[in-house]
XYZ file of N, CA, C and O in Angstrom:
680
model
N 63.750 67.042 97.595
C 64.548 67.990 98.159
C 64.421 68.169 99.578
O 63.384 68.125 99.984
N 65.628 68.372 100.378
C 65.511 68.460 101.798
C 64.860 69.685 102.165
O 64.803 70.827 101.406
N 64.044 69.765 103.245
C 63.306 70.721 103.760
C 62.240 71.521 102.920
O 62.069 72.652 102.750
N 61.725 70.786 101.992
C 60.843 70.834 100.909
C 59.639 72.014 101.473
O 59.388 72.938 100.908
N 59.243 71.366 102.558
C 57.887 71.994 102.963
C 58.362 72.664 104.521
O 57.698 73.241 105.271
N 59.767 73.127 104.628
C 60.194 73.835 105.568
C 60.497 72.995 106.819
O 60.759 73.490 108.024
N 60.265 71.754 106.756
C 60.454 70.744 108.053
C 61.661 69.944 107.670
O 61.975 69.636 106.746
N 62.352 69.815 108.711
C 63.766 68.911 108.588
C 63.374 67.813 109.354
O 62.859 67.630 110.472
N 63.474 66.561 108.506
C 63.162 65.289 108.733
C 64.225 64.182 109.019
O 65.369 64.833 108.429
N 64.219 63.257 109.697
C 65.451 62.385 109.772
C 65.813 61.871 108.423
O 67.054 61.787 108.249
N 64.806 61.664 107.621
C 65.212 61.283 106.116
C 65.860 62.250 105.263
O 66.615 61.880 104.415
N 66.082 63.543 105.875
C 66.954 64.500 105.126
C 68.333 64.554 105.252
O 69.187 65.193 104.832
N 68.789 63.777 106.348
C 70.139 63.698 107.053
C 71.142 63.185 106.071
O 72.078 63.745 105.840
N 70.786 62.159 105.221
C 71.868 61.801 104.108
C 72.141 62.906 103.328
O 73.384 62.996 102.656
N 71.248 63.609 102.985
C 71.409 64.810 101.791
C 72.290 65.868 102.520
O 73.109 66.347 101.893
N 72.323 65.928 103.907
C 73.265 66.935 104.623
C 74.605 66.308 104.364
O 75.709 67.263 104.117
N 74.941 65.173 104.198
C 76.201 64.536 104.057
C 76.696 64.937 102.840
O 78.097 65.127 102.426
N 75.931 65.238 101.703
C 76.306 65.476 100.374
C 76.549 67.216 100.236
O 77.228 67.337 99.361
N 76.085 67.975 101.243
C 76.181 69.519 101.182
C 77.009 70.215 102.318
O 77.151 71.043 102.071
N 77.387 69.204 103.375
C 77.790 70.102 104.619
C 79.178 70.740 104.291
O 79.459 71.820 104.753
N 79.911 70.004 103.417
C 81.330 70.695 103.272
C 81.503 72.120 102.542
O 81.959 73.032 103.059
N 80.306 72.037 101.490
C 80.244 73.198 100.683
C 79.623 74.273 101.675
O 79.990 75.593 101.751
N 78.441 73.874 102.326
C 77.917 74.921 103.624
C 78.881 75.396 104.553
O 78.828 76.734 104.820
N 79.726 74.500 104.744
C 80.609 74.954 105.800
C 81.713 75.816 105.254
O 82.288 76.814 105.860
N 82.274 75.454 103.994
C 83.167 76.367 103.423
C 82.739 77.735 103.120
O 83.470 78.740 103.267
N 81.326 77.971 102.731
C 80.882 79.364 102.650
C 80.957 79.907 103.926
O 81.203 81.302 103.980
N 80.565 79.216 105.087
C 80.531 79.873 106.345
C 81.916 80.206 106.741
O 82.207 81.492 107.379
N 82.866 79.640 106.529
C 84.316 79.670 106.930
C 84.769 80.921 106.069
O 85.473 81.550 106.672
N 84.433 81.120 104.902
C 84.807 82.369 104.223
C 84.348 83.576 104.770
O 85.071 84.580 104.793
N 83.351 83.571 105.259
C 82.671 84.621 105.862
C 83.435 84.981 107.070
O 83.849 86.034 107.438
N 83.618 83.902 107.925
C 84.339 84.110 109.305
C 85.840 84.559 108.966
O 86.309 85.437 109.694
N 86.552 83.887 108.045
C 87.770 84.532 107.603
C 87.865 85.918 107.172
O 88.605 86.495 107.441
N 86.783 86.439 106.541
C 86.855 87.866 106.249
C 86.643 88.726 107.479
O 87.138 89.848 107.623
N 85.749 88.043 108.296
C 85.795 88.747 109.804
C 86.986 89.018 110.582
O 87.562 90.010 110.761
N 87.656 87.689 110.544
C 88.873 87.580 111.296
C 89.844 86.484 110.742
O 89.339 85.442 110.818
N 91.027 86.781 110.284
C 91.814 85.605 109.782
C 92.159 84.679 110.695
O 92.426 83.431 110.296
N 91.924 84.712 111.893
C 92.215 83.479 112.789
C 90.898 82.799 113.272
O 91.139 82.035 114.164
N 89.890 83.107 112.803
C 88.501 82.481 113.113
C 88.703 81.159 112.806
O 89.095 80.436 112.058
N 88.049 80.235 113.886
C 88.344 78.847 114.131
C 86.591 78.408 114.577
O 86.016 78.988 115.322
N 86.434 77.216 113.924
C 84.884 76.778 113.911
C 84.756 76.295 115.335
O 85.513 75.579 116.145
N 83.651 76.589 116.065
C 83.485 76.294 117.440
C 82.141 75.332 117.395
O 81.988 74.547 118.221
N 81.231 75.745 116.690
C 80.013 74.859 116.664
C 79.432 74.889 115.261
O 79.601 75.806 114.676
N 78.332 73.891 115.035
C 77.749 73.912 113.556
C 76.352 73.591 114.123
O 75.977 72.463 114.777
N 75.203 74.384 113.330
C 73.908 73.875 113.567
C 73.330 73.937 112.236
O 73.623 74.990 111.358
N 72.648 72.831 111.754
C 72.009 72.833 110.422
C 70.437 72.676 110.735
O 70.055 71.950 111.351
N 69.726 73.549 109.889
C 68.280 73.550 109.983
C 67.887 73.687 108.561
O 68.700 73.704 107.558
N 66.556 74.142 108.366
C 66.127 74.461 107.103
C 66.036 76.035 106.838
O 65.980 76.808 107.868
N 66.169 76.239 105.597
C 66.262 77.842 105.088
C 64.623 78.305 105.632
O 63.695 77.509 105.721
N 64.618 79.452 105.662
C 63.280 80.176 106.318
C 62.223 80.007 105.191
O 61.078 79.848 105.607
N 62.637 80.562 103.965
C 61.457 80.625 102.992
C 61.533 79.789 101.650
O 61.015 80.300 100.812
N 62.537 79.123 101.685
C 62.679 78.049 100.572
C 63.255 76.871 100.985
O 63.738 76.683 102.060
N 63.359 75.933 99.903
C 63.841 74.668 100.613
C 65.328 74.678 100.348
O 66.060 75.514 99.924
N 65.842 73.662 101.395
C 67.240 73.636 101.423
C 67.782 73.876 102.678
O 67.047 74.136 103.652
N 68.982 73.508 103.071
C 69.554 73.588 104.409
C 69.999 74.918 104.721
O 70.535 75.969 103.826
N 69.954 75.350 105.978
C 70.760 76.700 106.527
C 71.719 76.275 107.331
O 71.429 75.401 108.329
N 73.065 76.659 107.041
C 74.135 76.410 107.715
C 74.547 77.606 108.743
O 74.952 78.534 108.232
N 74.267 77.224 109.984
C 74.680 78.137 110.874
C 75.872 77.773 111.776
O 75.827 76.957 112.704
N 77.043 78.349 111.290
C 78.296 77.976 111.880
C 78.818 79.127 113.121
O 78.604 80.391 112.576
N 79.196 78.670 114.152
C 79.972 79.736 115.140
C 81.239 79.374 115.113
O 81.798 78.554 115.198
N 81.777 80.760 114.883
C 83.430 80.793 114.873
C 83.901 81.587 116.115
O 83.268 82.353 116.521
N 85.141 81.203 116.399
C 85.757 81.975 117.629
C 87.103 82.642 117.024
O 87.860 81.851 116.398
N 87.363 83.826 117.329
C 88.758 84.399 117.063
C 89.557 84.929 118.429
O 88.910 85.629 119.216
N 90.601 84.441 118.560
C 91.580 84.747 119.719
C 91.704 86.275 119.846
O 91.734 87.015 120.652
N 92.214 86.673 118.370
C 92.492 88.170 118.324
C 91.116 89.165 118.602
O 91.437 89.963 119.496
N 89.883 88.782 118.306
C 88.757 89.531 118.820
C 88.438 89.310 120.079
O 87.481 89.968 120.515
N 88.579 88.248 120.632
C 88.072 87.571 121.807
C 86.369 87.679 121.585
O 85.712 88.065 122.596
N 85.956 86.972 120.482
C 84.498 87.134 120.139
C 84.164 85.973 119.142
O 84.874 85.333 118.630
N 82.902 85.607 119.316
C 82.247 84.501 118.429
C 81.689 85.251 117.259
O 81.148 86.476 117.334
N 81.580 84.639 116.142
C 80.917 85.219 114.993
C 79.801 84.201 114.514
O 80.289 82.852 114.432
N 78.755 84.452 114.138
C 77.824 83.796 113.643
C 77.675 84.095 112.291
O 77.382 85.034 111.819
N 78.129 82.859 111.475
C 78.190 83.067 110.011
C 76.923 83.376 109.399
O 76.996 84.022 108.278
N 75.911 82.933 109.844
C 74.630 83.265 108.944
C 73.894 84.389 109.251
O 73.270 84.919 108.238
N 74.283 85.237 110.180
C 73.570 86.460 110.656
C 74.869 87.688 110.493
O 74.409 88.836 110.418
N 75.969 87.116 110.606
C 77.255 88.217 110.589
C 77.192 88.938 112.152
O 78.184 89.683 112.348
N 76.365 88.344 112.990
C 76.525 88.909 114.507
C 77.732 88.391 114.956
O 78.384 87.366 114.931
N 78.209 89.308 115.954
C 79.390 88.949 116.792
C 78.979 89.058 118.307
O 78.094 89.865 118.642
N 79.498 88.204 119.134
C 79.272 88.178 120.413
C 80.702 88.062 121.439
O 81.497 87.274 121.054
N 80.825 89.043 122.226
C 82.068 88.870 123.072
C 82.244 87.656 123.820
O 81.177 87.178 124.273
N 83.266 86.915 123.883
C 83.364 85.929 124.628
C 84.290 86.417 126.173
O 85.265 86.959 125.990
N 83.768 85.879 127.124
C 84.214 86.308 128.575
C 84.869 85.342 129.237
O 84.331 84.992 130.261
N 85.761 84.345 128.360
C 86.436 83.314 129.150
C 87.699 83.367 128.560
O 88.155 83.850 127.360
N 88.676 82.594 129.157
C 89.971 82.448 128.473
C 89.780 81.600 127.206
O 89.277 80.625 126.921
N 90.720 82.350 126.016
C 90.544 81.745 124.760
C 91.152 80.148 124.675
O 90.381 79.616 123.841
N 91.928 79.987 125.493
C 92.371 78.347 125.400
C 91.255 77.395 125.773
O 91.482 76.480 125.529
N 90.475 77.992 126.667
C 89.198 77.004 126.948
C 88.156 76.897 125.981
O 87.258 76.096 126.179
N 88.269 77.785 125.082
C 87.226 77.687 123.847
C 87.429 76.531 122.709
O 88.597 76.538 122.335
N 86.699 75.645 122.802
C 86.976 74.371 121.726
C 86.910 74.682 120.405
O 86.047 75.588 120.185
N 87.684 73.891 119.593
C 87.549 74.111 118.043
C 86.811 72.919 117.773
O 87.374 71.745 118.252
N 85.770 72.895 117.004
C 84.936 71.679 116.558
C 85.818 70.978 115.306
O 86.011 71.665 114.370
N 86.210 69.724 115.628
C 87.027 68.980 114.597
C 85.930 68.495 113.520
O 84.631 68.392 114.088
N 86.240 68.597 112.383
C 85.135 68.051 110.951
C 85.500 66.829 110.436
O 84.912 66.497 109.617
N 86.654 66.106 111.025
C 87.290 64.951 110.078
C 86.246 63.689 110.079
O 86.391 63.056 109.222
N 85.375 63.748 111.223
C 84.470 62.563 111.311
C 83.059 62.778 111.225
O 82.252 62.018 111.729
N 82.642 64.073 110.665
C 81.252 64.347 110.638
C 80.493 63.461 109.782
O 80.862 63.168 108.519
N 79.345 62.940 110.083
C 78.401 61.842 109.528
C 77.160 61.964 109.970
O 76.723 61.514 110.826
N 76.486 62.719 108.941
C 75.006 62.868 109.120
C 74.172 61.585 108.853
O 73.216 61.457 109.601
N 74.750 60.702 108.027
C 74.303 59.450 107.613
C 74.444 58.517 108.996
O 73.471 57.749 109.246
N 75.728 58.605 109.714
C 75.714 57.853 110.918
C 74.666 58.337 112.104
O 74.057 57.567 112.739
N 74.312 59.681 112.041
C 73.259 60.150 112.818
C 72.055 59.477 112.591
O 71.115 59.007 113.337
N 71.667 59.585 111.196
C 70.423 58.893 110.735
C 70.183 57.339 111.121
O 69.348 56.807 111.762
N 71.483 56.710 110.900
C 71.411 55.168 111.253
C 71.163 54.905 112.859
O 70.395 54.120 112.993
N 71.832 55.719 113.581
C 71.814 55.739 114.902
C 70.253 56.120 115.366
O 69.583 55.260 116.173
N 69.771 56.977 114.878
C 68.316 57.489 115.182
C 67.342 56.179 114.912
O 66.459 55.844 115.504
N 67.639 55.480 113.635
C 66.777 54.505 113.131
C 67.004 53.269 114.187
O 66.027 52.537 114.277
N 68.221 53.075 114.661
C 68.391 52.016 115.585
C 67.807 52.232 116.962
O 67.195 51.437 117.631
N 67.434 53.573 117.119
C 66.777 53.900 118.516
C 65.297 54.011 118.208
O 64.423 54.376 119.066
N 64.741 53.420 117.140
C 63.365 53.450 116.848
C 62.831 54.647 116.283
O 61.462 54.788 116.018
N 63.302 55.605 115.737
C 62.679 56.831 115.041
C 62.944 56.393 113.396
O 63.517 55.593 112.958
N 61.847 56.952 112.631
C 61.775 56.813 111.379
C 62.106 57.914 110.425
O 62.272 58.894 110.962
N 62.220 57.699 109.320
C 62.770 59.032 108.384
C 61.794 59.973 108.277
O 61.836 61.148 107.815
N 60.439 59.757 108.802
C 59.318 60.821 108.627
C 59.291 61.608 109.991
O 58.461 62.563 109.802
N 59.959 61.189 111.086
C 59.865 61.851 112.132
C 60.687 63.211 112.006
O 61.836 63.217 111.344
N 60.028 64.370 112.753
C 60.754 65.711 112.263
C 61.660 66.115 113.439
O 61.534 65.749 114.769
N 62.707 66.764 113.015
C 63.525 67.419 113.942
C 63.271 68.843 114.329
O 62.958 69.601 113.460
N 63.123 69.216 115.520
C 62.660 70.642 115.851
C 63.426 71.526 115.094
O 64.650 71.665 115.102
N 62.679 72.493 114.775
C 63.221 73.670 113.677
C 63.864 74.437 114.871
O 64.875 75.310 114.277
N 63.619 74.448 116.005
C 64.532 75.461 117.021
C 65.966 74.983 117.113
O 66.673 75.766 117.425
N 66.129 73.713 117.073
C 67.463 73.097 117.161
C 68.075 72.490 115.966
O 69.383 72.624 115.776
N 67.486 72.002 114.987
C 67.953 71.404 113.839
C 68.732 70.243 114.468
O 68.441 69.540 115.144
N 70.118 70.214 113.690
C 71.143 69.430 114.098
C 72.269 70.199 114.555
O 72.734 71.007 113.694
N 72.516 70.092 115.772
C 73.794 70.700 116.317
C 74.979 69.993 116.704
O 74.547 68.821 117.291
N 75.923 70.442 116.366
C 77.388 69.697 116.587
C 78.258 70.585 117.398
O 78.463 71.737 117.131
N 78.694 69.918 118.364
C 79.578 70.804 119.253
C 80.581 69.751 120.114
O 80.156 68.436 120.188
N 81.806 70.270 120.442
C 82.499 69.456 121.330
C 82.279 69.415 122.687
O 82.027 70.570 123.185
N 82.100 68.175 123.384
C 81.736 68.390 124.778
C 83.148 68.376 125.722
O 83.902 67.591 125.404
N 83.390 69.624 126.371
C 84.430 69.562 127.050
C 84.086 70.038 128.554
O 82.991 70.320 128.683
N 85.263 69.800 129.464
C 84.966 70.053 130.872
C 84.712 71.741 130.939
O 84.032 72.040 131.702
N 85.450 72.512 130.200
C 85.229 73.798 130.342
C 83.973 74.348 129.963
O 83.367 75.204 130.501
N 83.391 73.743 128.758
C 81.996 74.030 128.196
C 81.322 72.642 127.991
O 81.421 72.165 126.844
N 80.658 72.246 129.047
C 80.059 71.065 128.705
C 78.609 71.100 127.735
O 78.131 72.191 127.835
N 78.466 70.069 127.019
C 77.527 69.863 126.065
C 76.893 68.592 126.014
O 77.761 67.615 125.729
N 75.583 68.604 126.509
C 74.806 67.005 126.583
C 75.077 66.688 128.017
O 75.359 67.096 129.044
N 74.456 65.291 127.980
C 74.349 64.537 129.483
C 75.821 64.486 129.924
O 76.753 64.281 129.367
N 75.616 64.305 131.566
C 76.896 63.972 132.024
C 77.531 62.706 131.694
O 78.699 62.402 131.900
N 76.591 61.732 131.312
C 77.185 60.548 130.958
C 78.148 60.372 129.414
O 78.906 59.716 129.239
N 78.014 61.673 128.835
C 78.767 61.626 127.538
C 80.314 61.986 127.922
O 80.632 62.812 128.795
N 81.145 61.412 127.055
C 82.589 61.506 127.386
C 83.002 62.961 126.992
O 82.452 63.545 125.977
N 84.077 63.584 127.759
C 84.607 64.880 127.348
C 85.603 64.671 126.298
O 85.932 63.571 125.696
N 85.733 65.821 125.366
C 86.595 65.839 124.299
C 86.113 64.885 123.108
O 86.820 64.458 122.502
N 84.620 65.055 123.060
C 84.122 64.146 122.039
C 83.232 65.097 121.344
O 82.359 65.903 121.868
N 83.014 64.969 119.976
C 81.990 65.692 119.189
C 80.738 65.016 119.507
O 80.413 63.707 119.324
N 79.453 65.901 120.029
C 78.133 65.154 120.003
C 77.257 66.025 119.093
O 77.313 67.299 118.631
N 76.345 65.165 118.436
C 75.441 65.589 117.600
C 74.042 65.774 118.745
O 73.900 64.800 119.514
N 73.389 66.811 118.511
C 72.232 67.023 119.273
C 71.085 67.120 118.435
O 71.037 68.065 117.325
N 70.054 66.497 118.494
C 68.723 66.919 117.918
C 67.565 66.737 118.942
O 67.626 66.142 119.930
N 66.397 67.084 118.517
C 65.103 67.187 119.449
C 64.083 66.727 118.543
O 63.732 67.223 117.517
N 64.037 65.316 118.737
C 62.906 64.719 117.771
C 61.621 64.882 118.196
O 61.160 64.601 119.377
N 60.674 65.455 117.222
C 59.276 65.630 117.621
C 58.508 64.435 117.085
O 58.740 64.097 115.944
N 57.839 63.687 117.906
C 57.120 62.467 117.565
C 55.899 62.416 118.544
O 55.854 62.246 119.622
N 54.816 62.065 117.674
C 53.629 61.890 118.458
C 53.249 62.812 119.457
O 52.774 62.426 120.746
N 53.449 64.241 119.270
C 53.418 65.176 120.135
C 54.356 65.296 121.383
O 53.920 66.390 122.213
N 55.359 64.429 121.230
C 56.638 64.707 122.352
C 57.615 65.043 121.602
O 58.050 64.794 120.326
N 58.401 65.637 122.601
C 59.892 66.087 121.838
C 60.921 65.484 122.763
O 60.755 65.463 123.971
N 61.856 64.871 122.113
C 62.823 63.939 122.866
C 64.349 64.504 122.506
O 64.476 64.561 121.453
N 65.137 64.943 123.289
C 66.487 65.341 123.260
C 67.358 64.167 123.085
O 67.240 63.305 124.082
N 68.192 63.989 122.095
C 69.012 62.851 121.878
C 70.332 63.561 121.425
O 70.424 64.233 120.506
N 71.298 62.862 122.093
C 72.644 63.320 121.765
C 73.401 61.941 121.347
O 73.246 60.999 121.938
N 74.076 62.201 120.269
C 74.733 60.961 119.582
C 76.260 61.315 119.348
O 76.593 62.410 119.004
N 77.110 60.301 120.005
C 78.449 60.519 119.795
C 79.046 60.010 118.397
O 78.284 59.339 117.608
N 80.303 60.380 118.124
C 80.621 59.993 116.748
C 81.004 58.647 116.402
O 81.050 58.042 115.199
N 80.533 57.471 117.408
C 80.728 56.240 117.289
C 79.287 55.448 117.174
O 79.136 54.276 117.221
N 78.177 56.465 117.352
C 76.908 56.064 117.237
C 76.386 55.742 118.634
O 75.197 55.313 118.861
N 77.035 56.187 119.764
C 76.438 55.913 121.229
C 75.141 57.034 121.338
O 75.684 58.205 121.024
N 74.318 56.819 121.894
C 73.157 57.646 122.086
C 73.160 58.003 123.685
O 73.549 57.056 124.402
N 73.228 59.399 123.993
C 73.350 59.815 125.385
C 72.035 60.555 125.885
O 71.582 61.336 124.752
N 71.321 60.508 126.794
C 70.168 60.984 127.047
C 70.348 61.805 128.651
O 70.876 61.018 129.395
N 69.580 62.701 128.847
C 69.407 63.009 130.437
C 68.474 62.187 130.961
O 67.389 61.847 130.268
N 68.901 62.041 132.173
C 68.080 61.106 133.158
C 68.011 61.840 134.211
O 68.651 62.637 134.997
N 66.788 61.560 134.914
C 66.260 61.901 136.145
C 67.135 61.209 137.336
O 67.206 60.167 137.081
N 67.456 62.102 138.238
C 68.099 61.519 139.449
C 67.262 60.411 140.159
O 66.045 60.491 140.163
C-alpha cells in the first residue's frame, strides 16, 4: 500500500494513477458545497498523516467569493488579483505514471523518497502566476517534486510530455 510507513516514494506514483480521480472528486464535492462556481487551481498529493494512503490537497478558486478554498482543511484565503488571471488546472492529461517514468529516465529509483513538505504538486505555469523554472513553457501543466536522495534534495519539474525542467544558476 502507498505511504504505508508515512513516506511517499517514487514507486507509489502508479498507485496515484488509480486513485486520483476519486480523490479529486471528493475534493471537488467539498469545494462546490463551499461555492458552486469553484474551479480547480492546483493539486498536491502527499501521504495521510497517521495512516497509509494518499492525502489529496486540492486548491479551488471562486470568482464569486474571490477567494481560494483548500479542500483538505476547509480553509479559505482571499485572492488579491484579477480573477481572470487565476488559472484553472486542466486534468485531462494527468499521469503520475508518466512522472514516474520520467524520474526513472532521469536516474531516480522507485525507492527514492519525495519530500513530505511538497509531495507531488501540479499547477499551470502562466505568465500571471509563474510556477517552475523560466525554461518551462507558459500555459503548461507542471508536476513538481522534491526528491530526497543520499542526503540531498533536488527540485524537479516535469511537463506533460515528460520534459524535465530545473532551476539553474546564472
